[in-house]
XYZ file of C-alpha atoms in Angstrom:
668
model
C 152.139 101.661 151.829
C 154.911 100.472 154.142
C 158.302 102.172 154.022
C 161.914 101.078 153.684
C 163.585 104.283 154.908
C 164.488 105.328 158.399
C 163.296 108.656 159.743
C 163.750 111.038 162.647
C 163.718 110.093 166.307
C 160.336 108.884 167.580
C 158.013 111.094 169.654
C 157.663 110.385 173.355
C 153.908 109.659 173.264
C 153.336 106.050 172.239
C 150.039 104.165 172.321
C 151.351 101.027 170.598
C 149.504 97.863 171.614
C 151.028 94.378 171.805
C 149.045 91.142 171.732
C 145.516 92.595 171.796
C 142.735 91.878 169.351
C 141.878 94.765 167.055
C 138.498 96.460 167.326
C 137.353 99.346 165.149
C 137.654 101.911 168.006
C 141.219 100.744 168.715
C 142.027 100.951 165.000
C 140.848 104.561 164.875
C 142.854 105.432 168.002
C 146.138 104.196 166.537
C 145.703 104.940 162.834
C 146.898 107.720 160.587
C 145.524 108.740 157.183
C 147.144 108.056 153.823
C 145.556 108.779 150.429
C 142.311 109.546 152.231
C 142.116 106.191 154.049
C 142.814 105.429 157.746
C 145.712 103.000 158.062
C 147.551 101.131 160.808
C 150.972 99.442 160.775
C 151.193 95.898 162.123
C 154.128 93.629 162.961
C 153.687 89.890 163.524
C 156.468 88.337 165.627
C 156.499 84.658 164.735
C 159.096 83.793 167.363
C 156.974 85.238 170.195
C 153.622 84.327 168.591
C 152.299 87.838 169.070
C 151.628 90.960 167.097
C 152.240 94.665 167.552
C 149.745 97.369 166.567
C 151.888 100.464 166.031
C 150.820 103.953 166.994
C 151.152 105.643 163.607
C 152.079 109.023 165.075
C 154.900 107.509 167.129
C 156.255 104.961 164.642
C 156.387 106.092 161.000
C 158.594 103.133 160.021
C 158.236 99.434 160.804
C 161.962 98.764 160.855
C 162.694 101.524 163.374
C 160.150 100.042 165.752
C 161.401 96.465 165.413
C 165.040 97.459 165.793
C 164.662 99.810 168.765
C 161.599 98.495 170.650
C 161.829 94.752 170.015
C 165.509 94.016 169.404
C 167.033 96.770 171.576
C 169.159 98.322 168.846
C 169.971 101.981 168.448
C 169.021 103.867 165.310
C 172.722 104.294 164.586
C 173.193 100.526 164.648
C 170.196 100.090 162.374
C 171.441 102.682 159.888
C 174.868 101.035 159.749
C 173.322 97.948 158.113
C 169.930 99.169 156.951
C 169.873 97.211 153.700
C 170.816 94.002 155.461
C 168.130 94.588 158.089
C 165.534 95.344 155.407
C 166.451 92.113 153.626
C 165.921 90.161 156.849
C 162.378 91.461 157.340
C 161.200 91.824 153.742
C 162.996 89.085 151.794
C 164.185 86.245 154.058
C 161.882 83.241 153.422
C 162.314 82.190 157.077
C 161.935 85.669 158.549
C 160.885 86.190 162.138
C 158.833 89.329 161.523
C 155.981 89.886 159.080
C 155.350 93.551 158.337
C 152.167 94.992 156.932
C 149.547 97.711 156.870
C 145.825 97.517 157.587
C 143.746 100.166 155.834
C 140.053 100.915 156.241
C 137.858 101.342 153.165
C 134.195 101.920 152.393
C 132.390 101.123 149.179
C 128.793 100.679 148.093
C 127.115 97.343 147.455
C 124.584 96.598 144.712
C 121.847 98.283 146.770
C 123.932 101.450 147.364
C 124.540 100.568 150.996
C 127.894 101.465 152.496
C 130.222 98.549 153.236
C 133.255 98.981 155.496
C 136.146 96.545 155.148
C 139.842 96.185 155.977
C 142.677 95.571 153.536
C 145.962 93.936 154.571
C 149.068 94.524 152.473
C 152.861 94.536 152.622
C 155.423 96.794 150.994
C 155.959 96.504 147.235
C 159.442 95.076 147.844
C 158.232 92.267 150.131
C 158.891 88.806 148.682
C 156.510 86.750 150.854
C 155.677 83.456 149.165
C 152.232 81.876 149.232
C 152.919 80.052 152.498
C 153.848 83.238 154.361
C 151.041 85.265 152.778
C 148.466 82.695 153.878
C 149.931 82.547 157.397
C 150.018 86.346 157.638
C 146.404 86.688 156.523
C 145.103 83.975 158.865
C 147.060 85.350 161.839
C 145.586 88.829 161.350
C 142.109 87.505 160.510
C 141.890 85.688 163.858
C 142.697 88.873 165.768
C 140.518 91.400 163.911
C 136.869 92.114 164.704
C 135.026 89.366 162.842
C 132.288 91.753 161.734
C 134.799 93.532 159.468
C 135.615 91.776 156.181
C 139.377 91.440 155.684
C 140.935 91.250 152.214
C 144.578 90.651 151.341
C 145.996 92.962 148.673
C 149.077 91.477 146.963
C 151.678 94.221 146.852
C 153.493 93.112 143.703
C 153.267 90.769 140.749
C 155.253 88.084 142.574
C 152.704 87.965 145.376
C 149.866 87.854 142.831
C 151.433 84.782 141.231
C 151.978 83.114 144.607
C 148.354 83.693 145.601
C 147.076 82.259 142.321
C 147.628 78.762 143.733
C 145.628 79.510 146.913
C 141.838 79.438 147.066
C 140.161 82.820 147.434
C 137.890 81.239 150.027
C 140.931 80.665 152.236
C 142.555 84.007 151.450
C 140.036 86.600 150.151
C 141.883 89.222 148.147
C 141.580 92.427 146.197
C 144.037 93.688 143.581
C 145.469 97.191 143.673
C 143.735 98.325 140.477
C 140.434 96.959 141.793
C 140.814 98.890 145.033
C 142.024 102.204 143.635
C 141.160 102.093 139.920
C 137.666 103.485 140.491
C 138.499 105.972 143.227
C 136.490 109.161 143.069
C 139.451 111.519 143.408
C 142.961 110.892 142.142
C 145.901 113.332 142.338
C 147.894 113.682 139.124
C 150.164 116.683 139.608
C 150.705 118.318 143.001
C 150.353 122.023 143.604
C 148.271 124.751 145.169
C 146.744 127.757 143.437
C 144.065 130.391 143.865
C 141.946 131.002 140.792
C 138.527 131.082 139.198
C 136.907 127.702 138.524
C 135.590 127.359 134.959
C 133.553 124.171 134.648
C 132.682 122.930 131.134
C 130.497 119.839 130.864
C 130.923 119.485 127.088
C 133.525 120.278 124.448
C 131.064 122.731 122.917
C 130.841 124.721 126.161
C 134.629 124.837 126.330
C 135.010 125.915 122.692
C 132.572 128.790 123.212
C 134.617 130.158 126.136
C 138.166 129.180 125.103
C 139.142 132.610 123.749
C 138.417 134.305 127.078
C 140.356 131.896 129.305
C 143.198 133.539 131.215
C 146.090 132.744 133.505
C 143.915 132.936 136.649
C 141.399 130.305 135.470
C 141.166 126.703 136.675
C 139.730 124.657 133.801
C 137.513 121.692 134.691
C 135.931 119.334 132.157
C 135.710 115.593 131.377
C 138.810 115.533 129.154
C 140.846 118.665 128.571
C 142.001 119.192 124.972
C 145.704 118.865 124.219
C 145.797 122.475 123.005
C 144.419 123.933 126.234
C 146.009 127.363 126.891
C 148.271 127.979 129.855
C 146.051 128.519 132.882
C 146.238 128.198 136.681
C 145.109 124.595 137.078
C 143.333 121.590 135.578
C 140.496 119.377 136.857
C 139.387 116.243 135.004
C 135.944 114.754 135.578
C 136.765 111.576 133.612
C 139.733 109.196 134.059
C 143.083 110.047 132.457
C 146.625 108.882 133.242
C 149.662 110.697 134.675
C 151.290 110.563 131.232
C 148.422 112.098 129.282
C 149.442 115.154 127.247
C 147.530 117.496 129.516
C 149.182 116.135 132.649
C 152.607 116.397 131.025
C 151.696 120.032 130.367
C 150.545 120.456 133.985
C 153.832 118.992 135.195
C 155.893 121.205 132.905
C 153.898 124.280 133.864
C 153.933 123.436 137.580
C 150.157 123.649 138.011
C 147.845 121.351 140.024
C 145.934 118.629 138.203
C 143.602 115.931 139.481
C 140.735 113.628 138.610
C 137.560 114.567 140.522
C 134.713 112.341 139.348
C 132.182 113.909 141.724
C 132.828 117.512 140.664
C 129.214 117.854 139.492
C 127.996 117.334 143.043
C 130.632 119.656 144.523
C 129.814 122.423 142.032
C 126.102 122.077 142.690
C 126.496 121.950 146.463
C 128.965 124.804 146.872
C 128.218 126.957 143.809
C 131.768 126.601 142.518
C 131.337 127.261 138.798
C 132.714 130.731 138.125
C 133.674 131.148 141.789
C 137.098 132.036 143.159
C 138.561 128.977 144.864
C 141.702 127.751 146.547
C 142.635 124.513 144.781
C 145.144 122.136 146.373
C 146.410 118.765 145.111
C 148.658 116.687 147.354
C 149.550 113.025 147.653
C 146.853 112.464 150.267
C 144.176 115.031 149.471
C 142.442 117.104 146.823
C 140.728 120.237 148.142
C 138.519 122.910 146.570
C 137.738 125.765 148.954
C 135.386 128.523 147.828
C 136.523 132.059 148.637
C 133.933 134.659 149.576
C 135.756 137.603 148.006
C 137.761 137.982 144.833
C 141.439 137.708 145.815
C 144.183 140.103 144.783
C 146.393 138.002 142.523
C 149.815 138.580 141.048
C 150.618 137.430 137.543
C 152.308 133.998 137.759
C 156.045 133.592 137.511
C 155.811 132.125 134.018
C 154.883 135.550 132.696
C 158.527 136.409 133.320
C 159.900 132.966 132.402
C 162.441 133.018 129.609
C 163.846 129.977 127.830
C 167.061 130.667 125.963
C 167.990 128.561 122.942
C 171.444 128.038 121.569
C 171.675 129.711 118.147
C 170.525 127.256 115.443
C 173.203 126.219 112.962
C 171.771 126.821 109.500
C 174.716 126.194 107.222
C 174.243 123.316 104.782
C 174.353 119.950 106.486
C 173.714 116.478 105.038
C 170.760 114.235 105.715
C 172.255 111.764 108.196
C 171.342 108.358 109.558
C 170.306 108.610 113.186
C 173.200 106.442 114.347
C 175.644 109.090 113.064
C 174.238 111.834 115.312
C 175.259 112.759 118.842
C 173.698 114.985 121.501
C 175.744 117.980 120.310
C 173.935 117.868 116.958
C 170.701 119.246 118.461
C 171.521 122.699 117.054
C 171.511 121.310 113.485
C 168.968 118.469 113.603
C 166.815 119.166 116.669
C 166.705 117.706 120.146
C 164.694 114.589 119.374
C 166.967 113.423 116.559
C 170.101 114.241 118.570
C 168.848 112.245 121.556
C 168.129 109.220 119.369
C 171.590 109.526 117.871
C 173.044 109.657 121.367
C 171.047 106.542 122.251
C 172.598 104.720 119.284
C 176.027 105.735 120.574
C 175.291 104.502 124.106
C 174.068 101.131 122.834
C 176.823 100.645 120.270
C 179.859 101.845 122.221
C 178.867 100.549 125.684
C 181.308 103.074 127.156
C 178.840 105.395 128.951
C 178.552 105.172 132.735
C 174.966 104.036 133.280
C 175.350 103.483 137.032
C 175.700 107.083 138.253
C 172.110 107.358 139.535
C 172.783 104.415 141.849
C 175.945 106.085 143.081
C 174.008 108.966 144.633
C 173.931 108.938 148.459
C 170.464 108.028 149.783
C 170.916 108.578 153.523
C 171.653 106.603 155.536
C 173.020 104.659 152.550
C 176.220 105.823 150.903
C 174.936 104.521 147.552
C 172.646 101.952 145.921
C 175.318 99.999 144.055
C 174.549 96.818 145.990
C 170.917 96.963 144.932
C 171.906 97.526 141.310
C 174.261 94.548 141.415
C 171.381 92.389 142.641
C 169.080 93.677 139.897
C 171.762 92.775 137.323
C 172.213 89.296 138.782
C 175.641 89.925 140.306
C 176.529 88.704 143.793
C 179.255 91.328 144.031
C 181.054 93.537 141.543
C 183.716 96.185 141.307
C 182.748 99.592 139.972
C 184.187 98.728 136.553
C 182.385 95.374 136.458
C 179.103 97.010 137.472
C 179.422 99.620 134.705
C 180.170 96.940 132.144
C 177.250 94.794 133.288
C 174.882 97.765 133.166
C 175.959 98.703 129.633
C 175.567 95.101 128.446
C 172.135 94.794 130.092
C 170.813 97.933 128.386
C 172.212 96.932 124.980
C 170.573 93.492 125.301
C 167.231 94.900 126.414
C 166.504 97.731 123.970
C 167.352 98.939 120.504
C 167.346 102.393 118.932
C 165.210 103.123 115.848
C 166.741 103.215 112.394
C 166.043 106.255 110.268
C 167.398 109.547 108.981
C 167.317 113.129 110.221
C 166.745 116.199 108.046
C 168.752 119.244 109.179
C 167.406 122.731 109.834
C 169.133 123.896 106.665
C 166.637 122.005 104.469
C 163.734 123.792 106.123
C 165.576 127.091 105.724
C 166.092 126.481 101.971
C 162.406 125.598 101.595
C 161.181 128.698 103.450
C 163.541 130.972 101.519
C 162.304 129.571 98.199
C 158.870 131.199 98.581
C 158.354 134.998 98.707
C 154.791 134.372 99.948
C 156.057 132.344 102.899
C 158.652 135.002 103.693
C 155.943 137.658 103.648
C 153.786 135.536 105.983
C 156.699 135.090 108.399
C 157.210 138.866 108.381
C 153.544 139.427 109.291
C 153.802 136.891 112.114
C 156.909 138.558 113.540
C 155.199 141.931 113.456
C 152.109 140.557 115.242
C 154.326 139.046 117.953
C 156.296 142.271 118.399
C 153.059 144.259 118.756
C 151.477 141.554 120.941
C 148.532 141.637 118.530
C 146.878 138.479 119.843
C 143.614 139.168 117.998
C 145.241 138.623 114.596
C 147.796 135.993 115.626
C 145.700 132.895 114.918
C 144.603 133.891 111.369
C 148.182 134.768 110.416
C 149.466 131.428 111.755
C 146.771 129.414 109.993
C 147.377 131.185 106.691
C 151.118 130.629 106.996
C 150.610 126.934 107.756
C 148.431 126.624 104.661
C 151.150 128.211 102.540
C 153.839 125.882 103.886
C 151.739 122.769 103.296
C 151.056 123.648 99.649
C 154.224 125.371 98.456
C 156.273 123.143 96.116
C 159.479 121.783 97.607
C 162.574 122.906 95.641
C 164.124 120.150 93.550
C 167.428 120.341 95.463
C 165.610 119.773 98.758
C 163.420 117.017 97.318
C 166.486 115.207 96.016
C 168.223 115.220 99.383
C 165.117 113.848 101.114
C 164.332 111.094 98.605
C 167.967 110.029 98.257
C 168.285 109.562 102.013
C 167.158 105.955 101.632
C 169.047 103.193 99.888
C 165.897 102.311 97.930
C 162.931 104.554 97.010
C 160.615 105.288 99.972
C 157.572 103.747 98.265
C 159.333 100.377 98.346
C 159.760 100.671 102.089
C 156.048 100.477 102.727
C 154.847 102.617 105.613
C 157.005 105.433 106.975
C 156.791 107.578 110.101
C 157.718 111.268 109.972
C 158.400 112.996 113.307
C 159.191 116.510 114.450
C 162.628 117.358 115.801
C 162.664 121.046 116.652
C 165.245 122.886 118.704
C 162.266 124.161 120.754
C 161.028 120.867 122.195
C 162.222 118.214 124.645
C 163.974 120.901 126.679
C 164.218 121.209 130.466
C 161.512 123.737 131.289
C 159.815 123.457 127.890
C 158.825 119.960 126.795
C 156.336 120.990 124.041
C 154.700 117.564 124.415
C 152.062 117.150 121.722
C 152.649 120.619 120.276
C 154.308 119.665 116.974
C 152.995 117.221 114.390
C 154.092 113.696 113.606
C 152.682 111.690 110.712
C 152.605 107.922 111.167
C 150.904 106.688 107.969
C 153.154 107.742 105.082
C 153.511 105.799 101.821
C 155.585 106.828 98.807
C 157.526 109.929 97.831
C 154.494 112.180 97.383
C 153.091 111.439 100.837
C 156.577 111.750 102.308
C 156.997 115.313 101.036
C 153.494 116.188 102.232
C 154.316 114.819 105.679
C 157.602 116.743 105.885
C 155.785 119.975 104.981
C 153.111 119.220 107.602
C 155.794 118.828 110.269
C 157.492 122.039 109.148
C 154.122 123.838 109.209
C 153.444 122.737 112.790
C 156.281 125.033 113.881
C 153.983 128.007 113.200
C 150.683 126.596 114.474
C 148.780 129.104 116.632
C 149.334 127.040 119.747
C 153.071 126.434 119.270
C 153.668 130.124 118.486
C 151.746 131.242 121.583
C 153.495 128.784 123.930
C 156.963 129.773 122.703
C 156.099 133.467 122.845
C 154.967 133.086 126.463
C 158.411 131.837 127.507
C 160.404 134.246 125.366
C 161.511 131.895 122.572
C 162.000 134.009 119.464
C 160.576 132.889 116.132
C 163.946 133.771 114.570
C 165.668 131.168 116.775
C 163.202 128.334 116.161
C 163.729 125.706 113.471
C 162.381 122.285 112.679
C 164.379 119.201 111.866
C 162.556 116.069 110.746
C 163.044 112.366 111.511
C 162.031 109.800 108.881
C 161.776 106.189 110.004
C 160.406 102.949 108.708
C 157.216 101.998 110.501
C 157.749 99.067 112.865
C 154.609 97.081 113.772
C 154.248 96.790 117.523
C 152.587 94.179 119.724
C 152.685 96.555 122.702
C 153.623 100.207 122.955
C 153.559 103.038 125.429
C 155.453 105.546 127.519
C 157.514 105.270 130.676
C 158.908 107.936 132.974
C 161.747 107.204 135.346
C 159.852 108.366 138.415
C 156.456 108.035 140.053
C 154.709 111.140 138.637
C 152.451 111.448 141.680
C 155.256 111.057 144.276
C 158.181 113.188 143.210
C 160.450 112.280 146.124
C 160.217 108.539 145.330
C 163.562 107.447 143.897
C 162.645 103.772 143.701
C 159.840 103.489 141.189
C 159.514 103.832 137.433
C 156.035 104.413 136.008
C 155.083 102.701 132.772
C 151.920 102.675 130.696
C 151.122 100.668 127.607
C 148.460 99.349 125.280
C 148.378 96.615 122.666
C 149.497 97.986 119.334
C 151.154 101.276 118.501
C 152.283 103.650 121.282
C 150.552 106.455 119.384
C 147.268 105.199 120.855
C 148.586 106.025 124.323
C 150.232 109.271 123.290
C 147.112 110.479 121.474
C 144.856 109.518 124.378
C 142.549 107.402 122.180
C 142.643 104.610 124.787
C 143.172 104.407 128.523
C 146.413 102.438 128.871
C 147.389 99.812 131.369
C 149.555 101.311 134.105
C 152.372 99.690 136.078
C 154.931 100.711 138.698
C 158.284 98.941 138.885
C 160.689 99.231 141.811
C 164.173 99.437 140.273
C 165.978 99.425 143.620
C 164.689 96.480 145.690
C 162.796 94.937 142.756
C 159.173 94.021 142.159
C 156.329 95.577 140.230
C 152.607 96.149 140.612
C 149.610 96.866 138.423
C 148.089 100.315 138.950
C 145.243 100.178 136.414
C 144.065 98.049 133.483
C 142.668 100.994 131.524
C 140.517 100.034 128.557
C 141.380 96.335 128.912
C 139.803 93.789 131.234
C 142.883 91.619 131.664
C 146.443 92.392 132.627
C 149.512 91.323 130.685
C 150.970 87.814 131.052
C 153.568 87.347 133.777
C 156.358 86.851 131.223
C 155.528 90.152 129.520
C 155.388 91.983 132.859
C 158.854 90.613 133.647
C 160.101 92.029 130.336
C 158.601 95.396 131.269
C 160.540 95.251 134.550
C 163.748 94.977 132.485
C 162.597 97.888 130.330
C 161.958 99.994 133.442
C 165.410 99.246 134.819
C 166.869 100.190 131.424
C 165.104 103.546 131.600
C 166.605 104.229 135.012
C 170.090 103.281 133.804
C 169.793 105.567 130.775
C 168.878 108.393 133.155
C 172.450 108.264 134.441
C 173.676 109.321 131.000
C 170.934 111.546 129.631
C 170.505 113.415 132.942
C 174.188 113.496 133.859
C 174.005 117.186 134.787
C 171.132 116.493 137.217
C 170.894 112.804 138.056
C 167.501 113.145 139.736
C 165.870 114.614 136.605
C 163.703 111.806 135.193
C 163.362 110.785 131.575
C 160.244 110.448 129.433
C 160.671 107.502 127.044
C 158.324 106.408 124.261
C 158.784 102.715 123.486
C 157.352 99.773 121.631
C 157.728 96.014 121.633
C 158.016 94.624 118.123
C 156.087 91.601 116.949
C 159.306 89.634 117.462
C 159.413 90.664 121.122
C 162.259 93.205 120.891
C 162.037 96.592 122.622
C 162.616 99.711 120.554
C 162.937 103.188 122.110
C 161.238 105.669 119.808
C 161.854 108.867 121.769
C 163.834 109.910 124.816
C 163.625 113.317 126.479
C 163.583 115.023 129.904
C 160.384 114.595 131.889
C 159.185 117.961 133.132
C 159.030 118.270 136.919
């Protein structure tokens, strides 16, 4: 909760207190509010044996206060060596100043009585060892109203490990996921919208009303289905994660999304179901305000949104190994396959500049190259040495999947081989041109059925089965994935829209799986979503990726940002579960969630999901390397917009190696 950035000049009014004990009234006088909780910044000056209780309104940053009010520096002098100053107060083992935040919380005990308590924490980048953490806690404990319980919250995994050797009786503590994992309201995707709240308590209630949902509706239910239509906003009344399919959709569509566990009470109290409301999701608040009158609404901007695709290249092309593809091949093999081919190139050639993100100015810093050098274990490095070290680090940390890609031309030959399929495509085009939404779904479903059961021409079958050095049934289990030219695009992710088949054995099942992936291109949902953004059916084709199944000990998804704090350039968000990453992607389990700071270093556990225990320290350290790798790859895959994060599906093999299964833009 503390900050490492400098801000604007401080206001004149300042109620900061030095050396006084902290009572609850004084806390409320000086505190601000963050994430719904009152909080107060504190600075312990070990040299002067005193502490400073900062007026939150006057002093948004610890370091500004210490530099200007304690050490007599100007802000210009501070900015000239900000990183060095930060290191002296957050990382020096013999530091003079200890910086932290006190936040006020209330929970209910076993008898449903409210309990108020304080939590002391540092910034995520703070490297206090056990000795300093214990001193910091005891110093604050002696000066805080003894009637208020005080708990220390370790801010990162390093602090957790340091505290493990200290008795909880001496230093009572609470972990981040314990404090926030059961919060009643959690923001997932920021935004504000006016719409009509539609609250469904069961899947059956939702299914009965699904056909009538429109762009002005805000859909609330325990767990929204992945095929939810495009609406004004989402509300979840059961826990999900920021990387669930529906939140990826919310992010891509730019609509608010949040977890509100007490929605039942709010709906009952304020009569919200079916009412027009103003719905706002921010970092610090989630608000539902009932409107007395029906508002006059304009159709949203996405009604006019148009995504333009490059013309697909349909001339005959060979089935190629993924390592032979490059990004430019997306118009023949699809975006997903092309990105994996590009990943192979980055890892094999080690010539790409993976440091560009760190070269961006982050005022008052000219760049973050010094931080990157530290993360890579270099005391100092030239630009060329830093690029080389980054490329070597990424190549050591992750691998790209082996497999082959089927070009669009194979799908085109298959579709052209069947007059019945061609007739079905003609009907679908006509329905889209006439905007005949009432007949769209039956036409799509019939066409999918045709594609799944039409025999594959011998010439196409031969190219697919000869793509492997030995027959597919000798490979054991295969994975067949979609690779359309209408997915993984900036502005149109299509997350979860097309099919993948992960349990394929033998030639017969392989051909069935390929046809299933091809058929998903004309599912009712995929056709509707593309039609809404102006993607023509004539321009849309499906490539296919075929890979050997790799057993995983851990798998999941990471995005190279904090999905709930878009301006945060430090953190990478990662979720995972034991076993295949499909369990996370499909939403069949609640994954463990972690945040890793890839600038100053450090990581913290956000939630343990469906598991009671966190990962071992050694595994969490490996995930820190994986997170840094994701950020470095962003420099290459987002070269045209370095602040555009990536969405990476990954797994750790049973041998402990990381494999990146998918890499694409993360919709913001």
